[in-house]
mmCIF file of C-alpha atoms in Angstrom:
data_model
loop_
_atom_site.group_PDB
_atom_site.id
_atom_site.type_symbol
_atom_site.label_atom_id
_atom_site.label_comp_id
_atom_site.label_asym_id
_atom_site.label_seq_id
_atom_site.Cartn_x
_atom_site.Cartn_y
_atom_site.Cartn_z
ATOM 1 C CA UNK U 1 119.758 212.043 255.932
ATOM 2 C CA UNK U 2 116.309 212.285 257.441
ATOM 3 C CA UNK U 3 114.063 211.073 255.025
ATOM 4 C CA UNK U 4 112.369 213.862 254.151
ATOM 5 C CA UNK U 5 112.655 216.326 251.074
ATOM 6 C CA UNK U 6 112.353 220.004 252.054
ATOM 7 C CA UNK U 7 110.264 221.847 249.445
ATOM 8 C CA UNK U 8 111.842 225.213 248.385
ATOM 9 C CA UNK U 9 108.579 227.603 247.397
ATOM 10 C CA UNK U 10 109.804 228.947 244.488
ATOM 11 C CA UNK U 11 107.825 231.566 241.194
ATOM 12 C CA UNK U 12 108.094 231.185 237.847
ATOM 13 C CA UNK U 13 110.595 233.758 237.874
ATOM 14 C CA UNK U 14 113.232 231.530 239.965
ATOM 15 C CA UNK U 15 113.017 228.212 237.146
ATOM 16 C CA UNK U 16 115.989 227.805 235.160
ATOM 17 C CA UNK U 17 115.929 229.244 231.561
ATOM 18 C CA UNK U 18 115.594 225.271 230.537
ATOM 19 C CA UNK U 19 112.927 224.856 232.963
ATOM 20 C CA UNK U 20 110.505 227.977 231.715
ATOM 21 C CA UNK U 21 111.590 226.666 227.885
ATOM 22 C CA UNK U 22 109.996 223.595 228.832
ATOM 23 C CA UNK U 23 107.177 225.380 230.794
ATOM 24 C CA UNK U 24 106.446 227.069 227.782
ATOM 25 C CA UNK U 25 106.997 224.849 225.018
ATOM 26 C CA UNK U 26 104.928 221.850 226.367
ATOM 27 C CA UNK U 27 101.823 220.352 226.723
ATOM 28 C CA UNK U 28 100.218 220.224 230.482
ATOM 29 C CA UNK U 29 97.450 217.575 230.729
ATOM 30 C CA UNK U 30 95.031 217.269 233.839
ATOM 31 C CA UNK U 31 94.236 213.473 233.172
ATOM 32 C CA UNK U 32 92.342 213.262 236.252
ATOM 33 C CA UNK U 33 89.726 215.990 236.803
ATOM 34 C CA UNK U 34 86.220 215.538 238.364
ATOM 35 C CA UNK U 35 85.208 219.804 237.591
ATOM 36 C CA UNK U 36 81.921 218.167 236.108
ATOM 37 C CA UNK U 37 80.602 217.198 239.734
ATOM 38 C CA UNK U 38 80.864 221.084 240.358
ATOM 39 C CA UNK U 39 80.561 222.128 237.092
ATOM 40 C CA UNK U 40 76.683 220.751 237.031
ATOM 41 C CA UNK U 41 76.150 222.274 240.330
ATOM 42 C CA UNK U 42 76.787 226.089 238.653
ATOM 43 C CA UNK U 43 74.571 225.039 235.413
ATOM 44 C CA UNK U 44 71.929 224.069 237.948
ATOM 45 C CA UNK U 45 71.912 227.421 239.335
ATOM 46 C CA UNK U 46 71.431 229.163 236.092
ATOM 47 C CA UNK U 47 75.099 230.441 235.569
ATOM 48 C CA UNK U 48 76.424 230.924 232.423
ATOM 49 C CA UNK U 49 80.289 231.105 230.647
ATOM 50 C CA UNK U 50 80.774 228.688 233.523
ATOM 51 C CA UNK U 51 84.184 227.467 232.269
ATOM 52 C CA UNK U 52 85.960 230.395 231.358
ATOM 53 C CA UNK U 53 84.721 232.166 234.866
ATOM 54 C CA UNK U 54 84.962 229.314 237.088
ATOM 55 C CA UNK U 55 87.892 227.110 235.472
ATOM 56 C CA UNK U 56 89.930 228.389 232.700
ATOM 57 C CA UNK U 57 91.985 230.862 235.208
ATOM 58 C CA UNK U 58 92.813 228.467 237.251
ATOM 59 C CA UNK U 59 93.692 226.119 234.809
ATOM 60 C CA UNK U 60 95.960 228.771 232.786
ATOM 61 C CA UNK U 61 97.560 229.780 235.949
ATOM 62 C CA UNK U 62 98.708 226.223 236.560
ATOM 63 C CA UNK U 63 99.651 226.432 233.326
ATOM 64 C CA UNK U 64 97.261 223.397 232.053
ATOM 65 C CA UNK U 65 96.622 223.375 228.772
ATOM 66 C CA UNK U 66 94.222 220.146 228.359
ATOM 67 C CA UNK U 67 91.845 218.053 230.931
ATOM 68 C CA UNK U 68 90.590 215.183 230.525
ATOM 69 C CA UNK U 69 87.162 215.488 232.859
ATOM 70 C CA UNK U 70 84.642 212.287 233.586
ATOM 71 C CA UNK U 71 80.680 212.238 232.389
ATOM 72 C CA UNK U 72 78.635 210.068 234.088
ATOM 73 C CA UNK U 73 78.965 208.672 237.240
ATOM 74 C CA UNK U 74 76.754 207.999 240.460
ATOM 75 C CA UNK U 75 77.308 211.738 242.178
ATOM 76 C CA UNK U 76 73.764 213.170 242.324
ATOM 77 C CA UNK U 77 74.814 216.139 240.878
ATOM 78 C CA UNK U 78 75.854 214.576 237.841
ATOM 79 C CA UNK U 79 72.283 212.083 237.270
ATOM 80 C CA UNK U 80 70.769 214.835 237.812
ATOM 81 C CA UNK U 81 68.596 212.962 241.292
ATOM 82 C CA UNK U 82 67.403 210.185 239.191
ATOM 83 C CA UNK U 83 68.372 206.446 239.149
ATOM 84 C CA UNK U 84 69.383 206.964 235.224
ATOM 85 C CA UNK U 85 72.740 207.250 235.060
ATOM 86 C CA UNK U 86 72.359 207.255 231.042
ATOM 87 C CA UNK U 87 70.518 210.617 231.213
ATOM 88 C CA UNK U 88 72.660 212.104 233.549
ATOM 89 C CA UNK U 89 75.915 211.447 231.626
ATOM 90 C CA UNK U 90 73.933 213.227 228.477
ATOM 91 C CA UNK U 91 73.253 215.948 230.139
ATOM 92 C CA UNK U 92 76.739 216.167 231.272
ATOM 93 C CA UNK U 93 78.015 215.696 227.830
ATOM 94 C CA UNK U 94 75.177 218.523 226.879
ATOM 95 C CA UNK U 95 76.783 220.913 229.062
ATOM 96 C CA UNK U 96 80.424 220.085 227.721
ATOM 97 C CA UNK U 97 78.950 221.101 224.111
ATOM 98 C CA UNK U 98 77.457 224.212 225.913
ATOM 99 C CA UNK U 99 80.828 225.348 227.169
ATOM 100 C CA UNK U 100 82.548 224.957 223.656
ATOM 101 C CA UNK U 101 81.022 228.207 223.027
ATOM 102 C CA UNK U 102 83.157 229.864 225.299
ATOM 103 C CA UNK U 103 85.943 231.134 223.744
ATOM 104 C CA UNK U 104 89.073 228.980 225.974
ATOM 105 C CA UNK U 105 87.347 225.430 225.639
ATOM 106 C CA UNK U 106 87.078 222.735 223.090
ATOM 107 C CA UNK U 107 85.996 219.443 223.240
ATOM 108 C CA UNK U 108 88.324 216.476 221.451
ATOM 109 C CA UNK U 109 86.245 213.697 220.196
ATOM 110 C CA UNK U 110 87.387 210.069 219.375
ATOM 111 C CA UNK U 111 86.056 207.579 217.235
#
């Protein structure tokens, strides 16, 4: 044994039956995604139906189903080049509520 773990590169076709059950039947969460840094950078530029042309394809051909993306922050993308991190982490938030017009996103809210 060397240590190492060869990969295999395999499709979707080549899973198990039990494996593309499970595919389909559960829940993918991305519980670590920064898309916001970037995300700001294309509302910036005036883009619009920024998640569903930028994001959701990827995301649904990864077969992720929920993210859980940061506001806030000290990127200057996301305080929008001022020293108020407050503001920028509104704005971010804005542009979340912005997005839940499109029709693959929706924002889950605690309280």
């Amino acid at each position: 044994m060397t240590g190492k773990t060869d990969f295999v590169k395999m499709s979707r076709g080549d899973l198990s039956p039990r494996a593309q059950r499970l595919n389909r039947d559960s829940i993918f969460v991305d519980i670590h995604n920064h898309m916001m840094f970037e995300y700001a950078i294309h509302h910036a530029l005036g883009r619009t139906d920024i998640f569903d042309t930028c994001y959701a394809p990827g995301f649904r051909q990864g077969g992720i189903n929920v993210i859980a993306t940061s506001v806030g922050g000290n990127s200057p993308c996301v305080c929008n080049m001022t020293d108020d991190l407050v503001h920028g982490c509104l704005e971010q938030i804005d542009m979340l509520m912005e997005a839940e017009q499109s029709s693959s996103f929706r924002i889950c809210k605690s309280t």
